Amino acid sequence: IGLVVERRGVPRAQQKVLFETGEEGEVTSGGFSPTLGVPIALARVPITAGECCEVESRGQRLPARVVRPPFVRNGKACIPTASRAQPTPVGPSS
């Protein structure tokens, strides 16, 4: 899945992804997106995970939203950021 971090801090590989349900996942890669202007990451999480989570980074918990990749295509944002609309739902499309 994709993650968009909602405050300052960049997620890195092997950091934990925590959900309110108690389920956990793991960041596989992360970095700052200059096109989106926010930190983003890819992560492995349980299929039942929700849309909101936190990434454990350097002793802090960074709030993040679950989104469907790709983040950017042909130089244009494919996902909403804090200044845009709601997150793209994850799961099978209808």
Coordinates of C-alpha atoms in Angstrom, one line a residue:
I1 CA 0.0 0.0 0.0
G2 CA 1.0 3.6 -0.1
L3 CA 1.2 6.0 2.8
V4 CA 1.1 9.8 2.9
V5 CA 2.6 11.2 6.0
E6 CA 0.6 14.2 7.4
R7 CA 3.4 16.0 9.3
R8 CA 7.1 16.5 9.1
G9 CA 9.2 13.3 9.2
V10 CA 10.2 10.8 6.6
P11 CA 9.4 7.1 7.0
R12 CA 12.2 4.7 6.3
A13 CA 12.4 0.9 5.6
Q14 CA 11.7 -1.4 8.5
Q15 CA 9.8 1.2 10.6
K16 CA 6.5 0.0 12.1
V17 CA 3.1 1.0 10.8
L18 CA 0.5 1.0 13.6
F19 CA -3.3 0.9 13.2
E20 CA -6.0 1.7 15.8
T21 CA -7.1 -2.0 15.6
G22 CA -3.7 -3.0 17.0
E23 CA -2.6 -4.5 13.7
E24 CA 0.9 -3.7 12.5
G25 CA 2.7 -3.4 9.2
E26 CA 6.2 -2.4 8.0
V27 CA 7.5 0.3 5.8
T28 CA 9.4 -1.1 2.8
S29 CA 10.6 2.3 1.5
G30 CA 10.0 5.9 2.0
G31 CA 11.1 9.4 1.2
F32 CA 10.1 13.0 0.6
S33 CA 8.1 13.6 -2.6
P34 CA 9.0 17.0 -4.1
T35 CA 6.1 16.8 -6.6
L36 CA 3.5 16.2 -3.8
G37 CA 5.4 18.3 -1.2
V38 CA 4.9 15.6 1.5
P39 CA 6.7 12.5 2.8
I40 CA 5.4 9.2 1.2
A41 CA 6.1 5.5 1.8
L42 CA 5.3 2.0 0.6
A43 CA 4.4 -0.5 3.2
R44 CA 3.3 -4.1 3.8
V45 CA 0.2 -4.2 6.1
P46 CA -2.6 -6.6 6.9
I47 CA -5.5 -6.6 4.3
T48 CA -7.9 -5.6 7.0
A49 CA -5.9 -2.5 7.9
G50 CA -7.8 0.8 8.0
E51 CA -7.3 4.1 6.2
C52 CA -5.5 6.0 9.0
C53 CA -2.3 4.8 10.8
E54 CA 0.9 6.0 12.4
V55 CA 4.5 5.3 11.4
E56 CA 6.9 4.8 14.3
S57 CA 9.9 7.0 13.4
R58 CA 12.8 7.9 15.7
G59 CA 10.7 7.6 18.8
Q60 CA 7.8 9.6 17.3
R61 CA 4.5 8.5 15.8
L62 CA 3.8 10.2 12.5
P63 CA 0.2 10.3 11.4
A64 CA -0.4 8.9 7.9
R65 CA -3.1 8.0 5.5
V66 CA -3.4 4.9 3.4
V67 CA -3.6 5.6 -0.3
R68 CA -3.4 3.6 -3.5
P69 CA -0.2 4.0 -5.6
P70 CA 1.0 5.4 -7.9
F71 CA 1.6 8.6 -6.1
V72 CA 2.6 10.6 -9.2
R73 CA 2.1 9.8 -12.9
N74 CA 3.6 11.9 -15.8
G75 CA 4.6 14.6 -13.3
K76 CA 1.0 15.0 -11.9
A77 CA -0.3 14.0 -8.5
C78 CA -2.5 10.9 -8.5
I79 CA -3.3 11.0 -4.8
P80 CA -4.7 13.7 -2.5
T81 CA -2.5 15.5 -0.1
A82 CA -3.5 17.6 3.0
S83 CA -4.4 20.5 0.7
R84 CA -6.6 18.3 -1.4
A85 CA -9.7 16.1 -1.0
Q86 CA -10.1 12.8 0.9
P87 CA -7.8 9.7 0.5
T88 CA -8.3 7.3 -2.3
P89 CA -10.0 4.1 -1.0
V90 CA -7.8 1.0 -0.9
G91 CA -9.2 -2.4 -2.0
P92 CA -10.9 -3.9 -5.0
S93 CA -12.4 -1.4 -7.4
S94 CA -16.0 -1.8 -8.5

